Structures are given as structure tokens and as C-alpha cells.
Tab-separated table of C-alpha atoms in Angstrom:
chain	number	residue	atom	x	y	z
A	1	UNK	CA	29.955	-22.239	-18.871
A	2	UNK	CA	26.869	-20.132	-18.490
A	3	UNK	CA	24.789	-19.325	-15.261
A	4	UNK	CA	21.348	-18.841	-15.826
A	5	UNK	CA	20.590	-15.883	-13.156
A	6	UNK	CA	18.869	-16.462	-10.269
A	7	UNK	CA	14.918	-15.832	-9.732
A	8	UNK	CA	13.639	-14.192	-6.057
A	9	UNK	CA	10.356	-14.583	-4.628
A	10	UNK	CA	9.210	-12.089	-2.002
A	11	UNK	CA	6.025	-13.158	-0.106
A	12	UNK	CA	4.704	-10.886	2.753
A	13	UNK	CA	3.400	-12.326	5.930
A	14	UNK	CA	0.036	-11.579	6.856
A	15	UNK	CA	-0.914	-11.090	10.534
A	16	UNK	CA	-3.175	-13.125	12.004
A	17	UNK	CA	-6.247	-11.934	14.160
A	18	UNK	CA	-7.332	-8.709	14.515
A	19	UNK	CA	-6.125	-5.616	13.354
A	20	UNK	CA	-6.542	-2.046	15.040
A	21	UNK	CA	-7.358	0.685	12.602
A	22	UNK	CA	-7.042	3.962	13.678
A	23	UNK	CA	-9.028	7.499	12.330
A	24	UNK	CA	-6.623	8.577	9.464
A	25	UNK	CA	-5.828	4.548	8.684
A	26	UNK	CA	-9.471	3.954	7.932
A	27	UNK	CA	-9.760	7.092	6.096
A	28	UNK	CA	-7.081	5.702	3.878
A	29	UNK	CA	-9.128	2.309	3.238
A	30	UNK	CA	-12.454	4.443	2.713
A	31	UNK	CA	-10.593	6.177	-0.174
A	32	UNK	CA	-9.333	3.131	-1.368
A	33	UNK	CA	-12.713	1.527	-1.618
A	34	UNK	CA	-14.026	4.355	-3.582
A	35	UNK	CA	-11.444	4.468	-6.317
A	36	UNK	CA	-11.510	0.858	-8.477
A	37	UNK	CA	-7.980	2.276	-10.236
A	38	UNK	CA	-6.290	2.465	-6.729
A	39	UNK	CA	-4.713	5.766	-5.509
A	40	UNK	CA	-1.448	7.163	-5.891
A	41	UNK	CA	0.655	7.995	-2.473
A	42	UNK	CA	-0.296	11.924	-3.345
A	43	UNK	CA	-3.636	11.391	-3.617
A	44	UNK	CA	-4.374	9.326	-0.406
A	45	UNK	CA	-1.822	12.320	1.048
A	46	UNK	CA	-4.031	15.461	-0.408
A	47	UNK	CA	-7.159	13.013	0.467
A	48	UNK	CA	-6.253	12.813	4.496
A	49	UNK	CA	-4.651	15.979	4.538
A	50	UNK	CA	-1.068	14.440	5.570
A	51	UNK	CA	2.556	14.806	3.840
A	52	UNK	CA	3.204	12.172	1.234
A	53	UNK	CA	6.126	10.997	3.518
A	54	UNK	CA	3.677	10.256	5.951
A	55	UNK	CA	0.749	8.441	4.233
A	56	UNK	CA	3.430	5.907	2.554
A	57	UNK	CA	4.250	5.083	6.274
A	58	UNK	CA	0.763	4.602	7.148
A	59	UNK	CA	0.598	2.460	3.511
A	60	UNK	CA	3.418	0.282	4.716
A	61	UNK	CA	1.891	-0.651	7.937
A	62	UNK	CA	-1.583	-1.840	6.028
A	63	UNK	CA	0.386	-3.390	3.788
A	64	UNK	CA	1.698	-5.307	6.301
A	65	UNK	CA	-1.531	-5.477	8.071
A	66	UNK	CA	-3.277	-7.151	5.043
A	67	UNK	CA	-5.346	-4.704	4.171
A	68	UNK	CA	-3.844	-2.470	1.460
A	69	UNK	CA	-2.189	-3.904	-2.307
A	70	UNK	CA	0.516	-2.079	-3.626
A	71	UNK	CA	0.589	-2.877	-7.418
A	72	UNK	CA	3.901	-1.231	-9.468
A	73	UNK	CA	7.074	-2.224	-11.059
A	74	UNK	CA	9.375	-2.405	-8.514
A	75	UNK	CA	9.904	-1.074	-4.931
A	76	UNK	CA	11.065	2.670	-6.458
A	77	UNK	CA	8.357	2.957	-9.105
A	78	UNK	CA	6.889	6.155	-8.777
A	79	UNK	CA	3.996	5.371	-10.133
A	80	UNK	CA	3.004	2.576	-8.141
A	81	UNK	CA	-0.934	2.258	-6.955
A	82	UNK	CA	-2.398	1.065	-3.836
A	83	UNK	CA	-5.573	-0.783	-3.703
A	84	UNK	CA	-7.762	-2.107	-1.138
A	85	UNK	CA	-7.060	-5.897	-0.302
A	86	UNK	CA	-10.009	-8.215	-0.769
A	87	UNK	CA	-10.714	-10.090	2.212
């Protein structure tokens, strides 16, 4: 007998209300409204002037927040893009 392989959906909660943004977070969405094509994790990094390890923790908190679209083919592509969300 066959098994047909099992699909997973991941959705991400949203938070409701209001979210803080600090300095360097809304320097991050400024770039990202700039740049239709998104931005790379190095160039929001050279674009704030912080490490790349440290912008993709800022990413994952807007992420979270709402506010920020990551768009790639899986959770290790290195080419993955980051856009701003539409709200």
C-alpha cells in the first residue's frame, strides 16, 4: 500500500493592537518601503549599520509583529527577501 505524504501548513499569528517600533526597527521598514524588490538580510545590515546576525533578529521580531514579509524557498534559503507588509 502507498502513503501519499503528508502536506504542513505554517500560519503566523499576528499581534493584535499596537506595536512599538523602535529607532533602528523603523529604519529597517523605511528601507523596506524604498526598495519594491525587498532587501536581502545584508543589505538592511550594511543599510543600519548592524551585523547581519543582528538585523535577522530584528527581521524576526517584525515578522512577528506584522510588519515585515519574508518571501524565499524555505527557512535556510539564503537568498530569501524581506518586504514591507501591506497593512
Amino acid at each position: 500500500m502507498q502513503t501519499t505524504p503528508k502536506k504542513v501548513l505554517t500560519l503566523a499569528a499576528v499581534r493584535a493592537g499596537k506595536v512599538r517600533v523602535d529607532p533602528v526597527n523603523q529604519l529597517i521598514l523605511e528601507a523596506l518601503g524604498l526598495r519594491k524588490e525587498g532587501c536581502s538580510t545584508q543589505e538592511l545590515a550594511t543599510t543600519i549599520k548592524l551585523t547581519p546576525r543582528a538585523t535577522r533578529t530584528r527581521l524576526v521580531k517584525l515578522i512577528a509583529d506584522g510588519l515585515v514579509l519574508e518571501i524565499g524557498s524555505g527557512p535556510q534559503d539564503p537568498k530569501r527577501r524581506y518586504f514591507l507588509a501591506q497593512l
